Phi, psi and omega in degrees: 000302177272132190224342179222177181243136169305123183287348182264308189249003182049032175266156183276135178226177177291146185293336183260004183296135178263334180232139177287133185279349174265309185267339179073020182265152181287134183253163172295146172300141182298139181267132182277350181287351179287132180280144174288159185294327178300328178285326168295320176298315180303308173304323177293313176300319177302320182294312176298322181296315180287329171296318180290320179292319177301313182297318181290318179300312173303312177307311184296315185295319182296313180297319181297320187291324186284325183290321182292324178289323179291320183295320181290323169308309183296318178298317174295327179288326183285328180292312183289339177277327177287338184282343184264000000 
């Protein structure tokens, strides 16, 4: 119910109040642009998911590059052994 503090008299007032009930001064209108905490949690999980997917993708590409290099070395050794 009470959600903010009056910037003039420092009393606790309702978060949607337009006028302080103690000092009767006009307050700034509440902003509707605030995101709820559930959206922040969802954004956090999406960030973790995308970060993990990116890490797995780079790990896969690195391992594939290393596997291809090992395969080329084996093929090179087989070619040089068969020529002798």
